PDB file of C-alpha atoms in Angstrom:
ATOM      1  CA  MET D  57      60.013  52.955 -37.195  1.00 60.00           C
ATOM      2  CA  ASN D  58      61.176  52.413 -40.770  1.00 72.00           C
ATOM      3  CA  ILE D  59      59.157  53.214 -43.967  1.00 77.00           C
ATOM      4  CA  ALA D  60      58.135  49.622 -44.518  1.00 80.00           C
ATOM      5  CA  THR D  61      56.445  49.496 -41.037  1.00 89.00           C
ATOM      6  CA  LYS D  62      54.733  52.856 -41.595  1.00 89.00           C
ATOM      7  CA  ASP D  63      53.318  51.624 -45.014  1.00 90.00           C
ATOM      8  CA  PHE D  64      52.172  48.364 -43.419  1.00 90.00           C
ATOM      9  CA  VAL D  65      50.427  50.303 -40.591  1.00 91.00           C
ATOM     10  CA  LYS D  66      48.811  52.639 -43.198  1.00 93.00           C
ATOM     11  CA  LYS D  67      47.559  49.564 -45.166  1.00 93.00           C
ATOM     12  CA  GLU D  68      46.204  48.002 -42.015  1.00 94.00           C
ATOM     13  CA  ILE D  69      44.226  51.135 -41.207  1.00 92.00           C
ATOM     14  CA  VAL D  70      42.791  51.396 -44.656  1.00 94.00           C
ATOM     15  CA  ASP D  71      41.767  47.658 -44.536  1.00 95.00           C
ATOM     16  CA  ALA D  72      40.174  48.180 -41.100  1.00 94.00           C
ATOM     17  CA  LYS D  73      38.306  51.307 -42.437  1.00 95.00           C
ATOM     18  CA  ASN D  74      37.062  49.278 -45.422  1.00 95.00           C
ATOM     19  CA  ASP D  75      35.858  46.507 -43.157  1.00 96.00           C
ATOM     20  CA  MET D  76      34.059  49.039 -41.024  1.00 96.00           C
ATOM     21  CA  ILE D  77      32.312  50.632 -44.064  1.00 97.00           C
ATOM     22  CA  LYS D  78      31.275  47.080 -45.274  1.00 97.00           C
ATOM     23  CA  TRP D  79      29.934  46.182 -41.880  1.00 97.00           C
ATOM     24  CA  PHE D  80      28.183  49.548 -41.612  1.00 97.00           C
ATOM     25  CA  VAL D  81      26.649  49.161 -45.048  1.00 98.00           C
ATOM     26  CA  GLY D  82      25.510  45.626 -44.225  1.00 97.00           C
ATOM     27  CA  VAL D  83      23.909  46.713 -40.965  1.00 98.00           C
ATOM     28  CA  PHE D  84      22.213  49.686 -42.617  1.00 98.00           C
ATOM     29  CA  PHE D  85      20.986  47.460 -45.531  1.00 98.00           C
ATOM     30  CA  ALA D  86      19.532  44.956 -43.092  1.00 98.00           C
ATOM     31  CA  LEU D  87      17.733  47.601 -41.117  1.00 98.00           C
ATOM     32  CA  ALA D  88      16.352  49.191 -44.344  1.00 98.00           C
ATOM     33  CA  MET D  89      15.024  45.767 -45.415  1.00 97.00           C
ATOM     34  CA  MET D  90      13.309  45.175 -42.055  1.00 97.00           C
ATOM     35  CA  ILE D  91      11.694  48.657 -42.151  1.00 97.00           C
ATOM     36  CA  ILE D  92      10.566  48.113 -45.751  1.00 97.00           C
ATOM     37  CA  GLY D  93       9.134  44.679 -44.835  1.00 96.00           C
ATOM     38  CA  LEU D  94       7.238  46.138 -41.831  1.00 96.00           C
ATOM     39  CA  TYR D  95       6.004  49.013 -43.997  1.00 95.00           C
ATOM     40  CA  ILE D  96       4.642  46.608 -46.646  1.00 95.00           C
ATOM     41  CA  LYS D  97       3.026  44.342 -44.070  1.00 91.00           C
ATOM     42  CA  GLY D  98       1.413  47.279 -42.311  1.00 83.00           C
TER      43      GLY D  98
END
């Protein structure tokens, strides 16, 4: 495994982590909006 490959893998892991964070924030935001909506209606 040369250095270039290691850097590439590291970049892939960072990108995947960022995607997961974005997905998690999106889901959390959607749930929060639903709860707020129900709370206002109720």
